Coordinates of C-alpha atoms in Angstrom, one line a residue:
Chain A
D1 CA 40.3 -10.9 20.8
A2 CA 43.5 -11.1 19.5
K3 CA 45.1 -9.3 16.6
T4 CA 46.3 -11.4 13.5
T5 CA 49.0 -11.0 10.5
Q6 CA 49.0 -12.3 7.3
P7 CA 50.5 -12.3 4.4
T8 CA 48.3 -10.3 1.8
S9 CA 48.6 -13.2 -0.7
M10 CA 50.5 -16.3 -1.8
D11 CA 50.5 -18.1 -4.8
C12 CA 50.9 -22.2 -4.9
A13 CA 51.0 -24.9 -8.0
E14 CA 48.2 -27.5 -8.3
G15 CA 49.1 -30.7 -6.5
R16 CA 51.5 -28.9 -4.1
A17 CA 51.1 -28.3 -0.4
A18 CA 49.9 -25.1 -0.1
N19 CA 51.2 -23.4 3.7
L20 CA 49.3 -20.2 5.0
P21 CA 51.1 -18.5 7.8
C22 CA 49.3 -16.7 10.5
N23 CA 50.8 -14.5 13.4
H24 CA 49.2 -14.0 16.7
S25 CA 51.6 -13.6 19.0
T26 CA 49.2 -11.6 21.7
I27 CA 47.5 -14.8 21.9
S28 CA 45.7 -15.3 25.3
G29 CA 45.6 -19.0 27.1
N30 CA 41.9 -19.1 26.2
E31 CA 41.7 -18.4 22.9
Y32 CA 41.5 -20.9 20.0
V33 CA 43.0 -20.3 16.6
Y34 CA 39.8 -20.5 13.6
W35 CA 40.5 -20.9 9.9
Y36 CA 38.0 -20.0 7.5
R37 CA 37.9 -19.5 3.7
Q38 CA 36.0 -17.4 1.3
I39 CA 35.6 -18.5 -2.2
H40 CA 34.7 -15.6 -3.9
S41 CA 31.5 -13.9 -3.1
Q42 CA 30.3 -17.1 -1.4
G43 CA 29.6 -17.7 2.5
P44 CA 32.9 -17.8 4.3
Q45 CA 33.5 -21.6 5.0
Y46 CA 34.9 -23.3 8.5
I47 CA 38.2 -25.5 7.8
I48 CA 39.5 -26.1 11.4
H49 CA 40.5 -24.8 14.4
G50 CA 42.7 -25.2 17.5
L51 CA 43.9 -24.8 20.2
K52 CA 47.4 -25.7 21.4
N53 CA 47.8 -29.1 19.6
N54 CA 47.7 -29.7 16.0
E55 CA 44.5 -30.8 14.5
T56 CA 44.2 -32.6 10.6
N57 CA 41.0 -33.1 9.7
E58 CA 39.5 -33.9 5.8
M59 CA 40.2 -30.2 4.6
A60 CA 43.4 -29.5 6.1
S61 CA 45.7 -29.5 8.9
L62 CA 46.4 -26.9 11.5
I63 CA 50.4 -26.3 12.9
I64 CA 50.5 -24.3 16.1
T65 CA 53.8 -23.7 17.6
E66 CA 54.7 -24.3 21.0
D67 CA 54.5 -20.8 22.6
R68 CA 51.2 -20.4 20.3
K69 CA 51.9 -17.3 18.8
S70 CA 52.1 -18.7 15.2
S71 CA 50.4 -21.2 13.4
T72 CA 49.7 -22.7 9.7
L73 CA 47.7 -23.6 8.2
I74 CA 48.0 -26.8 5.5
L75 CA 46.4 -27.8 2.6
P76 CA 48.6 -31.0 1.5
H77 CA 47.3 -31.4 -1.9
A78 CA 46.1 -27.9 -3.2
T79 CA 43.7 -27.8 -6.1
L80 CA 42.7 -24.8 -8.6
R81 CA 39.1 -24.7 -6.5
D82 CA 41.5 -24.1 -3.6
T83 CA 41.5 -20.5 -5.0
A84 CA 40.2 -18.0 -2.0
V85 CA 41.0 -15.9 0.6
Y86 CA 41.9 -17.2 4.0
Y87 CA 41.3 -16.0 7.7
C88 CA 43.1 -16.8 10.6
I89 CA 41.1 -15.5 13.3
V90 CA 41.7 -15.7 17.0
R91 CA 39.2 -15.9 19.8
A92 CA 38.2 -17.2 22.8
G93 CA 35.8 -20.7 22.4
G94 CA 32.3 -21.0 23.7
T95 CA 31.8 -17.4 24.4
S96 CA 28.8 -15.8 24.7
Y97 CA 29.2 -13.3 22.1
G98 CA 29.9 -15.3 18.9
K99 CA 31.1 -12.3 16.7
L100 CA 33.8 -13.4 14.3
T101 CA 36.2 -10.7 13.2
F102 CA 37.8 -11.1 10.0
G103 CA 40.8 -9.2 8.7
Q104 CA 42.3 -9.3 5.4
G105 CA 42.8 -12.3 4.9
T106 CA 45.5 -14.3 2.4
I107 CA 44.3 -14.4 -1.0
L108 CA 45.4 -18.0 -2.1
T109 CA 46.0 -18.1 -5.8
V110 CA 46.5 -22.0 -7.1
H111 CA 47.9 -22.1 -10.2
P112 CA 48.0 -24.9 -12.9
Chain B
D1 CA 26.9 -24.9 3.1
A2 CA 23.7 -26.4 1.8
D3 CA 22.5 -26.9 5.3
V4 CA 21.9 -23.1 5.9
T5 CA 19.7 -21.2 2.8
Q6 CA 19.2 -18.1 2.2
T7 CA 16.3 -16.1 0.0
P8 CA 16.6 -14.2 -2.0
R9 CA 19.9 -15.0 -3.9
N10 CA 19.9 -11.7 -5.7
R11 CA 17.3 -8.7 -5.1
I12 CA 17.4 -5.1 -6.2
T13 CA 15.3 -2.7 -5.1
K14 CA 14.5 0.6 -4.6
T15 CA 15.0 3.4 -2.0
G16 CA 12.1 3.6 0.7
K17 CA 11.1 -0.1 0.3
R18 CA 10.7 -3.0 3.0
I19 CA 12.9 -5.8 2.3
M20 CA 12.9 -9.0 3.9
L21 CA 15.8 -11.3 3.9
E22 CA 15.1 -14.9 5.0
C23 CA 17.6 -17.7 6.6
S24 CA 16.7 -21.1 7.4
Q25 CA 18.5 -24.2 8.5
T26 CA 18.5 -27.7 9.3
K27 CA 22.1 -28.0 11.3
G28 CA 19.9 -28.0 15.0
H29 CA 22.0 -24.7 15.7
D30 CA 20.4 -22.9 18.4
R31 CA 22.7 -19.7 17.4
M32 CA 22.3 -17.6 14.6
Y33 CA 23.6 -14.5 12.7
W34 CA 23.2 -11.8 10.0
Y35 CA 26.5 -10.3 8.8
R36 CA 27.3 -8.0 5.9
Q37 CA 30.0 -7.9 3.8
D38 CA 31.0 -5.0 2.0
P39 CA 34.0 -4.5 -1.0
G40 CA 37.2 -4.1 1.2
L41 CA 35.6 -4.0 4.3
G42 CA 35.3 -7.6 5.5
L43 CA 32.6 -9.1 7.0
R44 CA 30.7 -6.9 9.6
L45 CA 27.9 -8.4 12.3
I46 CA 24.2 -6.9 12.2
Y47 CA 22.5 -9.1 14.5
Y48 CA 22.5 -12.4 16.4
S49 CA 20.5 -14.5 18.4
F50 CA 21.4 -17.3 20.4
D51 CA 17.9 -18.8 21.1
V52 CA 14.4 -18.2 20.0
K53 CA 13.7 -15.6 22.6
D54 CA 17.3 -14.0 22.8
I55 CA 17.7 -10.9 20.3
N56 CA 21.3 -9.2 20.2
K57 CA 22.8 -6.0 18.2
G58 CA 25.8 -6.3 16.4
E59 CA 27.9 -3.6 15.4
I60 CA 25.6 -1.9 12.9
S61 CA 22.1 -2.8 13.8
D62 CA 20.8 0.6 12.6
G63 CA 18.1 0.4 9.8
Y64 CA 17.9 -3.4 10.3
S65 CA 15.7 -5.4 12.1
V66 CA 15.4 -9.2 12.8
S67 CA 12.8 -11.7 13.7
R68 CA 13.6 -15.3 15.1
Q69 CA 10.6 -17.4 14.2
A70 CA 12.1 -20.6 15.3
Q71 CA 14.9 -22.5 16.2
A72 CA 15.5 -22.6 11.8
K73 CA 14.5 -19.4 10.6
F74 CA 15.9 -15.8 11.2
S75 CA 14.8 -13.3 8.8
L76 CA 16.5 -9.6 8.7
S77 CA 14.2 -7.0 7.4
L78 CA 15.3 -3.4 6.3
E79 CA 11.9 -1.2 6.9
S80 CA 12.9 1.3 4.6
A81 CA 16.3 0.6 1.8
I82 CA 19.0 2.8 1.5
P83 CA 21.6 2.8 -1.3
N84 CA 24.2 2.5 1.2
Q85 CA 22.7 -0.9 2.6
T86 CA 23.4 -2.4 -0.8
A87 CA 25.7 -5.3 0.1
L88 CA 26.3 -8.8 0.6
Y89 CA 24.2 -10.2 3.2
F90 CA 25.3 -13.8 5.2
C91 CA 23.5 -15.6 7.7
A92 CA 25.5 -18.2 9.6
T93 CA 24.5 -20.7 12.4
S94 CA 27.1 -21.9 14.9
D95 CA 27.3 -24.6 17.7
L96 CA 28.3 -24.6 21.4
V97 CA 32.0 -24.3 20.5
D98 CA 31.0 -21.5 17.9
T99 CA 32.2 -23.1 14.9
Q100 CA 30.1 -20.5 12.3
Y101 CA 28.4 -22.2 9.2
F102 CA 27.2 -19.9 6.5
G103 CA 24.8 -19.5 3.9
P104 CA 25.6 -18.6 0.1
G105 CA 24.5 -15.0 0.7
T106 CA 22.1 -12.5 -0.7
R107 CA 23.1 -9.8 -2.9
L108 CA 21.2 -6.7 -2.5
T109 CA 21.4 -3.5 -4.3
V110 CA 19.4 -0.5 -3.5
L111 CA 18.6 2.0 -6.3

């Protein structure tokens, strides 16, 4: 699976959009970009994933660059409860081996 | 995620004791996983199962065993607990697209 690079930490004001970047310059054509988050000591929570098109769901939007070497997770109206560690994971989808490799992630702090 | 439950949520035990952690899911997924999380080390895969008759070792299976009793149940056992198995343990399930859904975790302390 391709390696990802994320900023160690970011801050965001409550109610504003949080834009979390992820670099995955070695991504392969069959690899998806997944985003998970982990609120302190809780189980990781799936947010969104995509291959090459931008994706949106009730939680967030995922913007993938045309060359697929980077992506941005957007939380459109961050709340205090969005404070968490956000993980960007790149891996082939639907493969027989389901291991997720969680890196260090980005600590997002949403403040009032 | 309430669809994946883990019991117990917290457990303190002594070295040498046998411990079983249980996981149940109502998502109807075939794939289930056990991870452990240690401070600063992220999640590491212990065992995974793609159906009732399938059990596979992950990256840190030594000292652990698992049982897949049914599609919805996947148990993790520590036959003889040791202090360095003190960690936060997570169960997860996934569909064929491989989106994984995690349980709330079990905090295990081995004295």
